XYZ file of C-alpha atoms in Angstrom:
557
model
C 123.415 116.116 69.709
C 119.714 114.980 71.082
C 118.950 112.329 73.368
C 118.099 109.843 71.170
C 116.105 108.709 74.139
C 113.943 111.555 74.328
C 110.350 110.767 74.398
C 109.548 113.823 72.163
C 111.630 112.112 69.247
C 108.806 110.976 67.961
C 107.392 114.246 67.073
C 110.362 116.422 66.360
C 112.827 114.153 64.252
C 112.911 112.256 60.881
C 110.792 111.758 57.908
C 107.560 110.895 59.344
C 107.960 113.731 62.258
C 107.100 116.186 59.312
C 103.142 117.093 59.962
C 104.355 117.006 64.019
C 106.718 120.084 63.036
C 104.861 121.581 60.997
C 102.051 121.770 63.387
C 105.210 123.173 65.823
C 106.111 125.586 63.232
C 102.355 126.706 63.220
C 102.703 127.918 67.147
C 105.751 129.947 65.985
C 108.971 127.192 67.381
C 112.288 127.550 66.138
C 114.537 124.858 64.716
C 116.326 125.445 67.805
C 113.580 125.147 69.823
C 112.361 121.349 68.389
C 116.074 120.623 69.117
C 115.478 121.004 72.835
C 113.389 118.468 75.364
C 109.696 119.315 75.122
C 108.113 120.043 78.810
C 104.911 120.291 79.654
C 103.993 122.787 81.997
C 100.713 121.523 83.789
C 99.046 125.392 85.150
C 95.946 125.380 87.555
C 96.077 129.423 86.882
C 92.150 130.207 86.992
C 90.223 133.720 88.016
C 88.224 131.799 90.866
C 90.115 129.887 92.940
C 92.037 132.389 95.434
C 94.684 129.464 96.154
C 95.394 129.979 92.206
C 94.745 133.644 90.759
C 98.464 134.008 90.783
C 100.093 131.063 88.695
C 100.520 132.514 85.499
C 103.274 134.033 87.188
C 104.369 130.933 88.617
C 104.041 129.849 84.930
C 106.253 132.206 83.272
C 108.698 131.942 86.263
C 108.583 128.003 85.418
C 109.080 128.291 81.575
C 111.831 130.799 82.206
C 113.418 128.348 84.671
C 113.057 125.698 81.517
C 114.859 128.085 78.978
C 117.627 128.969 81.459
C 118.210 125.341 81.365
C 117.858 124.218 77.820
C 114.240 123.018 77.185
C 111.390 124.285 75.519
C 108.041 124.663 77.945
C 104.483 124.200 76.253
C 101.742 125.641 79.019
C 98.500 123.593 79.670
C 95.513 123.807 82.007
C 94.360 122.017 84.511
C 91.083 122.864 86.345
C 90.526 123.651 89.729
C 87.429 123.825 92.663
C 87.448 126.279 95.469
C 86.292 124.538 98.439
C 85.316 127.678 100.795
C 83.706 128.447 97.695
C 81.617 125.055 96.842
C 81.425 124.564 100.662
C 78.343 124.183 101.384
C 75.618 123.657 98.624
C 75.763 121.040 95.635
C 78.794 122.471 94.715
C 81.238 120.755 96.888
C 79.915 117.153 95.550
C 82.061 117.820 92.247
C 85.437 119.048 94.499
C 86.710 115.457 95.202
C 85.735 114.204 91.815
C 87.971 116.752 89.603
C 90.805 114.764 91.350
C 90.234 112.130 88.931
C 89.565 114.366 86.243
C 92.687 116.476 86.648
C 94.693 113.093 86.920
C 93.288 111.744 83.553
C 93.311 115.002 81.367
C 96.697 115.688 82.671
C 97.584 111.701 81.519
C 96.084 112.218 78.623
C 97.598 115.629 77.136
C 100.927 114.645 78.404
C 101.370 111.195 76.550
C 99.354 112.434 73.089
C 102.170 115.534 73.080
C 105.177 113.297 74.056
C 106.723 116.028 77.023
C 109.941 114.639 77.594
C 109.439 115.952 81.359
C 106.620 117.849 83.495
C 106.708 120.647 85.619
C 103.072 120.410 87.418
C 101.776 123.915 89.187
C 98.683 122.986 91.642
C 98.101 124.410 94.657
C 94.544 124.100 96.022
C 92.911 120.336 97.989
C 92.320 118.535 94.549
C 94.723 119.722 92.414
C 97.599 118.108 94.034
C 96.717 114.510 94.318
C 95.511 114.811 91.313
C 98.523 115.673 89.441
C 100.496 113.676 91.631
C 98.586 110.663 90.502
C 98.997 111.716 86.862
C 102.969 111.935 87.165
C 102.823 108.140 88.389
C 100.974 107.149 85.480
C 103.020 109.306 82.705
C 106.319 108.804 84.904
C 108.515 110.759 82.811
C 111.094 113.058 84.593
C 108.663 115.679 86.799
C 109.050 118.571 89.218
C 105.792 119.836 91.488
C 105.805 123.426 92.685
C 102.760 125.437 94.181
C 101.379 128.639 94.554
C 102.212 128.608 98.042
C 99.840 129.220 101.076
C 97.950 132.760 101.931
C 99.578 135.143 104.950
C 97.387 135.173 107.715
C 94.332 137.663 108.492
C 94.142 139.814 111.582
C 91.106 140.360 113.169
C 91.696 142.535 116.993
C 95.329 142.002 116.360
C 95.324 138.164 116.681
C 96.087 135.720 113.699
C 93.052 134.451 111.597
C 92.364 131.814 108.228
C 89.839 130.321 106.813
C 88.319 128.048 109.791
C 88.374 131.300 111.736
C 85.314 133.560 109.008
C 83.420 130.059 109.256
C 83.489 129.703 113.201
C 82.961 133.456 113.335
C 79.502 132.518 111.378
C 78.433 130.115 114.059
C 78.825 132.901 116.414
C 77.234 135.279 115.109
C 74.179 132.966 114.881
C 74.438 132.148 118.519
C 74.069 135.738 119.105
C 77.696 136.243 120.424
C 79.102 138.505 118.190
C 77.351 141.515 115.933
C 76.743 142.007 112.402
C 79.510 144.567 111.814
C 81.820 141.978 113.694
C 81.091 139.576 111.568
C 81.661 142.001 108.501
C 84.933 142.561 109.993
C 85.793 139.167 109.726
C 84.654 138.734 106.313
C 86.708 141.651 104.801
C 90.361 140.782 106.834
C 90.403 137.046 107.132
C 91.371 136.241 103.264
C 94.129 139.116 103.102
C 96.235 137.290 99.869
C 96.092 135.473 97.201
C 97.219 131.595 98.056
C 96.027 128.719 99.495
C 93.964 129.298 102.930
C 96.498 129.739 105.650
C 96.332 127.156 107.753
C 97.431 123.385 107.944
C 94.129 122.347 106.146
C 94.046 120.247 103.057
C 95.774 122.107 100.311
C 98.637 123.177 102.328
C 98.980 119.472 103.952
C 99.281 118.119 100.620
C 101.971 120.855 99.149
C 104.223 120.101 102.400
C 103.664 116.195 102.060
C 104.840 117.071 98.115
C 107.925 118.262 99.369
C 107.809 115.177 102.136
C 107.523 112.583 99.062
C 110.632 114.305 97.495
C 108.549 115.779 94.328
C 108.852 119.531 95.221
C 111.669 121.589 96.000
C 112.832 123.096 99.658
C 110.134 125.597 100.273
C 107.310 124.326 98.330
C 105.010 123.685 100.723
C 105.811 126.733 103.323
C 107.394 130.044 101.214
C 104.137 132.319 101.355
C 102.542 133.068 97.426
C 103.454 136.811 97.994
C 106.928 136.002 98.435
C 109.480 136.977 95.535
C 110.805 133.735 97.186
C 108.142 132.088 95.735
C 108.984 133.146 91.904
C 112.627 132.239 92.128
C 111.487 128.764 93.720
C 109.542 128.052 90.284
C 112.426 129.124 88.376
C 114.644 126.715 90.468
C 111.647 124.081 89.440
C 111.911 124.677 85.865
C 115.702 124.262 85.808
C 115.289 121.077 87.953
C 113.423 118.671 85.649
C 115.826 119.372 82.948
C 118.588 117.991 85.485
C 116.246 115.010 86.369
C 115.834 114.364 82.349
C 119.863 114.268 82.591
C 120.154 111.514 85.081
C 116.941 110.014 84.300
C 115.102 110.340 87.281
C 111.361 109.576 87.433
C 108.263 109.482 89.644
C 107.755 105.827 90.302
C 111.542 106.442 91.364
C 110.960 108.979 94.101
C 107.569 108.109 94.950
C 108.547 104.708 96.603
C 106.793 102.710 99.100
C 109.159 104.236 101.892
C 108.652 107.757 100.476
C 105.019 107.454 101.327
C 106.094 106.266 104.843
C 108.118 109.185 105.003
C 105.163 110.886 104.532
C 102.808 108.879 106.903
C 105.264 109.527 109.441
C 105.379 113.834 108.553
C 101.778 113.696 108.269
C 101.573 112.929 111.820
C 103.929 115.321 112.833
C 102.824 118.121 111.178
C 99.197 117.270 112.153
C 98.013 117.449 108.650
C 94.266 117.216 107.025
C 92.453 114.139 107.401
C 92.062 114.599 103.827
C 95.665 113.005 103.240
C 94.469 109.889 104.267
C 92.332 110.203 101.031
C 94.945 111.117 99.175
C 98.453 109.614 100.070
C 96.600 106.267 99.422
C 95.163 106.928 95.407
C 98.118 108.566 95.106
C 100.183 105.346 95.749
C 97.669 103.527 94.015
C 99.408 105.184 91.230
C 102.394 104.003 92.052
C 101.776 100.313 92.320
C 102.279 100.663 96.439
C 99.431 99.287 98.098
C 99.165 101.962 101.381
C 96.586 100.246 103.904
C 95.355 103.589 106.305
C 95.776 100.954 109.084
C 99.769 101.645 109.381
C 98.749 105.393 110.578
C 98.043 103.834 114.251
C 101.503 102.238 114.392
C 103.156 105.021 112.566
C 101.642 107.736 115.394
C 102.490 105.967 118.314
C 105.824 106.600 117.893
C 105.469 109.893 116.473
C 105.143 112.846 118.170
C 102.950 115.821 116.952
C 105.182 118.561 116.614
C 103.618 121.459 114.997
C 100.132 123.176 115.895
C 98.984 124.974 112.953
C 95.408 126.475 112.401
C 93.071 125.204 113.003
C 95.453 123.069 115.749
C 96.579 126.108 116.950
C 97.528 129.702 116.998
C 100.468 129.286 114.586
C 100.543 129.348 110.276
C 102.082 128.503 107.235
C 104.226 132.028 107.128
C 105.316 130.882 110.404
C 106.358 127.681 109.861
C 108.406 128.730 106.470
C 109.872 131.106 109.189
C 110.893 128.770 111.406
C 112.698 126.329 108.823
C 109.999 124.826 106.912
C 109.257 121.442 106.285
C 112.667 120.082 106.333
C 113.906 122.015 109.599
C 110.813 119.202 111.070
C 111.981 116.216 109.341
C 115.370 117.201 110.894
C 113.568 116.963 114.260
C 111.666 113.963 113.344
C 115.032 112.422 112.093
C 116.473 112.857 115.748
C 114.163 109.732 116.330
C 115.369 107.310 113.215
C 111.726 107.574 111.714
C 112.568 108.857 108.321
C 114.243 106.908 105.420
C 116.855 109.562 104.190
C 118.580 107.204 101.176
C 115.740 107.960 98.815
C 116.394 110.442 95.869
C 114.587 113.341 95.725
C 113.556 115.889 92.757
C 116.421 117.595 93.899
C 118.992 114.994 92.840
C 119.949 114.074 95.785
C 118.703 112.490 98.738
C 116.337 113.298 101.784
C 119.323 113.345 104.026
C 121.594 114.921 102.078
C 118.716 117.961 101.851
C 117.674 118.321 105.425
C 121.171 118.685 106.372
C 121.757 122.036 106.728
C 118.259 122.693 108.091
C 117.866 124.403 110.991
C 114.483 125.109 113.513
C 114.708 128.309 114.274
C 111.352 128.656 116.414
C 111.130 125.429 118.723
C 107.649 126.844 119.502
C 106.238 126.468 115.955
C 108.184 123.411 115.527
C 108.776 121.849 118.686
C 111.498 119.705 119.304
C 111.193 115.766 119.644
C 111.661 116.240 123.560
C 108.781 118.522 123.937
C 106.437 117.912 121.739
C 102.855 118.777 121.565
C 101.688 115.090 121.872
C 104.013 111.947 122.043
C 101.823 110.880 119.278
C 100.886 112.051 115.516
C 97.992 114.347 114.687
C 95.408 111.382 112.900
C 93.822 108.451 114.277
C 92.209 105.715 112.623
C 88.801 104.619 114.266
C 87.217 101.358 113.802
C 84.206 99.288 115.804
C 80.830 98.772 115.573
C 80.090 101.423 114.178
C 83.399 101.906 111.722
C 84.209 98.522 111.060
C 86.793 99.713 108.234
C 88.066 103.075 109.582
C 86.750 106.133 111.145
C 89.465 108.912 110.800
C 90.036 112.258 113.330
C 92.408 114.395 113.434
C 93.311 114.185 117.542
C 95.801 116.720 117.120
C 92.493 119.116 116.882
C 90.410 117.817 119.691
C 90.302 118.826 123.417
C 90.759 116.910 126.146
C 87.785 117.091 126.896
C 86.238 114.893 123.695
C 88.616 112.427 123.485
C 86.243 110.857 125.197
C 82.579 111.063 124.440
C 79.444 109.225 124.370
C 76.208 110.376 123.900
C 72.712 110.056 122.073
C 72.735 110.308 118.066
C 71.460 112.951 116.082
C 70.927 111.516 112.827
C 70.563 113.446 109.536
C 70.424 112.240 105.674
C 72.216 115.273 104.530
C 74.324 117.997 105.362
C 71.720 120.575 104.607
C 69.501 118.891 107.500
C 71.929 118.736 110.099
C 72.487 122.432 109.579
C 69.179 123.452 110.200
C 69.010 121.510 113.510
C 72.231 123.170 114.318
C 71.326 126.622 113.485
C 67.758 125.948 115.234
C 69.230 124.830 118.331
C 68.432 121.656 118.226
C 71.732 120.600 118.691
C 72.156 120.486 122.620
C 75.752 119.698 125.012
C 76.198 115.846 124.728
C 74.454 114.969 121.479
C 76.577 113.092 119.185
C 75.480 114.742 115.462
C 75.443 111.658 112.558
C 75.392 112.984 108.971
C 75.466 110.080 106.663
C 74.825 109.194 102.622
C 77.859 112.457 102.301
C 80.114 109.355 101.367
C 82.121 108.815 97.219
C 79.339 107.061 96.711
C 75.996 108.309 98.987
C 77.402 111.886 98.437
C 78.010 111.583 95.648
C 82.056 113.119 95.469
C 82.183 112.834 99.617
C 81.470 116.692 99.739
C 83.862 118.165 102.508
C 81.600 119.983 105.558
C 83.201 122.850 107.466
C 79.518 124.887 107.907
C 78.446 122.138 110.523
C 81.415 121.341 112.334
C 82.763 125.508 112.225
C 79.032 126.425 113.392
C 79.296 123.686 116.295
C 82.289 125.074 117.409
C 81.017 128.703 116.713
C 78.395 128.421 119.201
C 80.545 127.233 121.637
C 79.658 123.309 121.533
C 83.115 122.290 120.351
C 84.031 121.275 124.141
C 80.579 118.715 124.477
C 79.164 117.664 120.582
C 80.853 115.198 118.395
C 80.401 114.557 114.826
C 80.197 110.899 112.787
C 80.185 111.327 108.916
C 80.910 108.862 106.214
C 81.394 111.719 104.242
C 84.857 113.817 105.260
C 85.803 117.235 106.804
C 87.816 120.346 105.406
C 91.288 120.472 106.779
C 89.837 123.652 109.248
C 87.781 121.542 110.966
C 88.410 120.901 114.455
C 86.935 119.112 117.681
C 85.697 115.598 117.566
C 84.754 115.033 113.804
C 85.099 111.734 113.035
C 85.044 111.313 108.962
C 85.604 108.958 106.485
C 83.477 106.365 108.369
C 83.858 103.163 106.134
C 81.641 101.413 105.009
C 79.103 104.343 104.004
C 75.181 104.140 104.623
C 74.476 104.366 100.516
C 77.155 100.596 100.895
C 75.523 99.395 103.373
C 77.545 100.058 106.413
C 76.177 100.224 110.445
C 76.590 103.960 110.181
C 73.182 103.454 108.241
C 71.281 101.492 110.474
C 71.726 104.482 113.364
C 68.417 105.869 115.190
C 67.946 108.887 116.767
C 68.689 108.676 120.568
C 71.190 105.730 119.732
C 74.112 105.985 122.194
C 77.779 106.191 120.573
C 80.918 106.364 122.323
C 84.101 107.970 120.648
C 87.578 106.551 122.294
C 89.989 108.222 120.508
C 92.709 106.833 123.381
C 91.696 103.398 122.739
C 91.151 104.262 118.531
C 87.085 102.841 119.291
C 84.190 104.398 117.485
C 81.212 101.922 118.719
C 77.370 102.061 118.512
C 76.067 100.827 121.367
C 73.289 99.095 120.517
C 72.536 94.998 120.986
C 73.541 92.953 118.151
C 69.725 91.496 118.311
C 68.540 94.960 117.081
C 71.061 95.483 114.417
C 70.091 92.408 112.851
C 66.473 93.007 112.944
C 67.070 96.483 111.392
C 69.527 95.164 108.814
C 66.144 93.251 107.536
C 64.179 96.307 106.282
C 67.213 98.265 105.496
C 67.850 99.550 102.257
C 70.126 102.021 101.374
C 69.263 105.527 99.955
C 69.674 106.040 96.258
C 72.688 109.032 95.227
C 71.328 112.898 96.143
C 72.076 113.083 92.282
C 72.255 110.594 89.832
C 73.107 112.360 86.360
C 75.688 113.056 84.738
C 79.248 112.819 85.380
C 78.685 112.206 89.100
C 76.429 109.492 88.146
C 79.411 108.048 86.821
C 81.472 108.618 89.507
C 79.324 106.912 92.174
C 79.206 103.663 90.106
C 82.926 103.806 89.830
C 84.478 105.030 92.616
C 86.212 102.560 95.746
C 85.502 102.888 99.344
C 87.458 105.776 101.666
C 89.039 103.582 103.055
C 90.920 102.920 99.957
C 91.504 106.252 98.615
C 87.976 106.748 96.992
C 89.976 105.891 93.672
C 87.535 104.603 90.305
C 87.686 101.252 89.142
């Protein structure tokens, strides 16, 4: 007999169901069929985005998952933006806002078709958070799996991703490499389909999924080329009917010590900046009020386990092969910084599924006793220049900058800072400012990995820092300070900055200061007025009127 629970009631049984159905029996369903749970399956399968040119057989893996365990699926699209793609021109302004527009289509289609559960299939920066945020709002019984990340390239038998082709550009504009080199690492450093292979953004989110206890073992780590992969959605689709069975939601799983949980694996991981972004709108969602300000206190007592690209010489494949994500919360566990009671997508709890993991490669994931750095991969940044936060992801900086002061170099715009970089203006000691890149200023907070890859390209990563209130791609690394809160286009110090200002970056001491005399400030605060939005039509229009600080997740209000 059916659930007279079920949300999809409405549409499927009695009198005044009778249009519903026959609008069912229109797409070809079965009496049978309308007798089962409805599930929406929420695909990001699109012909552009790298990370998500294999889904549809995620998809049908999914839906065949669903039948195997007595529902009927119902496929629907959500969009998706490449960022290596967008990188770089106007482009990349609308990558941060489809967050919001993935989260309130996905709303929207799910309650006006009454799904009894979800399975949702992102797997690129935007698409995660977004659905994420759109389970918390619809909250009916839901299951995430992704695509799962790209295999490495190989360029002269070493390891390369994404962060790699753009560094490889500032080289070859610095004059040390050729053409053909260059060529060489355009045509072998993208060698799959998947998200890029490295710890950036996409992949950070889709192991903090798993983290959060809304994906399954694996679904952050098993490569998209894997069979491993297509069994995994199968597994996903035959989940949320058991989570329909004992009733098991998001706002259940997605607590305010699950996102601790994933605070704490953030740091240990050494995720993307980007998930300070995220992790906050996404328990926003979720009622939980996450302040970015807990990230100091949660990494300083934990250590940074993994070095993955750009971190490092290590990658997704080989952290699925050394246990995956729950092999290091077993680590991390060793320390009693995880809360294991909380129920999972799986059923059961965090403890109960890390307990047969295993780390098989204490190099890729090193153990609590030998750990990369006794403390996490992100720091949170404030002073005179930052008063609300100024994020970095230490895990990706050398010694040698986590220290650094040094004159400003001040640019209104990505596409000016750039130029000075690629005319060699940019000289050992500068400290580059890009401001008015921030949800608002930007507008969308555009992502830069051209400046901060060609910095590091022409071998200025060791002596040049970078200030932005706009944010960096998850391959960034060296001293890139993002997120810088408030933004020039609100008002904040970060647009009252000169050229030949002196700024000092303490990442030790979590200070990002302009050292300038208060007496100045002031008299430049009288004359300041911030820049209007690089574009003010249209949907992004909308978005900058809308949209919260950084600091707060960059969600609309």
């Amino acid at each position: 007999m059916r659930d007279p629970k079920l949300k999809s009631n409405c549409v499927t049984q009695g009198t005044q169901a009778a249009p519903a159905r026959s609008l069912f029996r229109a797409l070809g369903m079965t009496d049978e069929e309308m007798e089962r749970p409805l599930i929406g399956v929420v695909s990001s399968y699109n012909e552009i985005v790298p990370g998500h040119m294999n889904l549809d057989k995620i998809t049908d893996a999914v839906k065949a998952g669903i039948r195997e365990a007595g529902g009927t699926p119902f496929m629907f699209p959500a969009i998706a933006v490449c960022d290596g793609i967008a990188m770089g021109h106007n482009g990349m302004k609308y990558s941060l806002v489809t967050r919001d527009l993935i989260a309130d289509s996905t709303e929207a289609m799910a309650i006006a078709h009454a799904f009894d559960g979800l399975v949702m299939i992102p797997n690129c920066d935007k698409n995660v958070p977004g659905l994420l945020m759109a389970a918390a709002r619809v909250n009916v019984p839901t299951v995430v799996v992704s695509g799962g990340p790209m295999l490495a390239g190989r360029v002269e038998g070493k390891k390369t991703s994404l962060s790699s082709m753009f560094e490889a550009v500032g080289a070859y504009n610095a004059g040390r490499i050729s053409e053909d080199k260059l060529y060489e690492y355009e045509c072998m450093t993208c060698p799959t389909c998947g998200s890029c292979s490295g710890m950036y953004t996409a992949n950070s989110m889709n192991c903090l999924t798993e983290v959060l206890g809304m994906g399954l073992r694996g679904n952050g780590t098993v490569p998209a080329v894997y069979s491993e992969r297509i069994r995994l959605a199968k597994h996903a689709g035959m989940a949320v009917m058991d989570l329909i069975e004992k009733d098991i939601r998001p706002r259940d799983i997605m607590t305010e010590k699950a996102f601790r949980n994933a605070m704490t694996m953030d740091m240990a991981l050494g995720c993307s900046t980007n998930s300070m972004l995220h992790l906050p709108a996404i328990a926003h969602e979720c009622d939980v009020v996450l302040d970015t300000s807990i990230a100091n206190e949660i990494s300083a007592k934990t250590p940074n386990l993994c070095h993955l690209a750009p971190a490092g010489p290590t990658y997704m494949e080989d952290l699925n092969a050394a246990g995956g994500i729950y092999a290091v919360m077993k680590e991390i566990d060793k320390l009693g910084l995880l809360d294991t009671d909380l129920i999972t997508v799986t059923g059961r709890t965090v403890a109960e599924n890390i307990a047969d993991a295993e780390n098989t490669n204490p190099e890729v994931i090193r153990t609590v006793d030998n750990p990369y750095s006794a403390t996490g991969g992100i720091a949170v940044l404030r002073g005179t220049l930052a008063p609300d936060t100024g994020i970095v992801k230490q895990s990706a900086v050398s010694e040698k900058m986590r220290v650094h002061e040094g004159p400003a170099k001040v640019f209104d715009s990505e596409e000016e800072a750039q130029a000075a970089i690629n005319d060699g203006r940019i000289e050992p000691g500068d400290v580059v400012v890009i401001r008015y890149v921030g949800p608002k200023g930007g507008p969308g907070m555009p992502e830069m990995l051209h400046p901060t890859s060609a910095i590091m390209g022409m071998g200025l990563g060791d002596s040049v820092a970078l200030i932005t209130d706009g944010r960096f791609s998850g391959a960034t690394r060296g001293a890139c300070v993002g997120h810088v809160c408030p933004e020039a286009a609100a008002g904040g110090p970060i647009g009252l900055v000169e050229d030949g200002d002196r700024i000092l970056v303490d990442i030790p001491n979590l200070k990002l200061d302009l050292l300038v005399p208060e007496e100045v400030l002031e008299e430049r605060r009288k004359n300041f007025v911030p820049k209007e939005p690089a574009i003010n039509t249209g949907y992004l229009r909308r978005y900058a009127k809308q949209v919260a600080p950084s600091c707060r997740g960059a969600v609309l209000e």
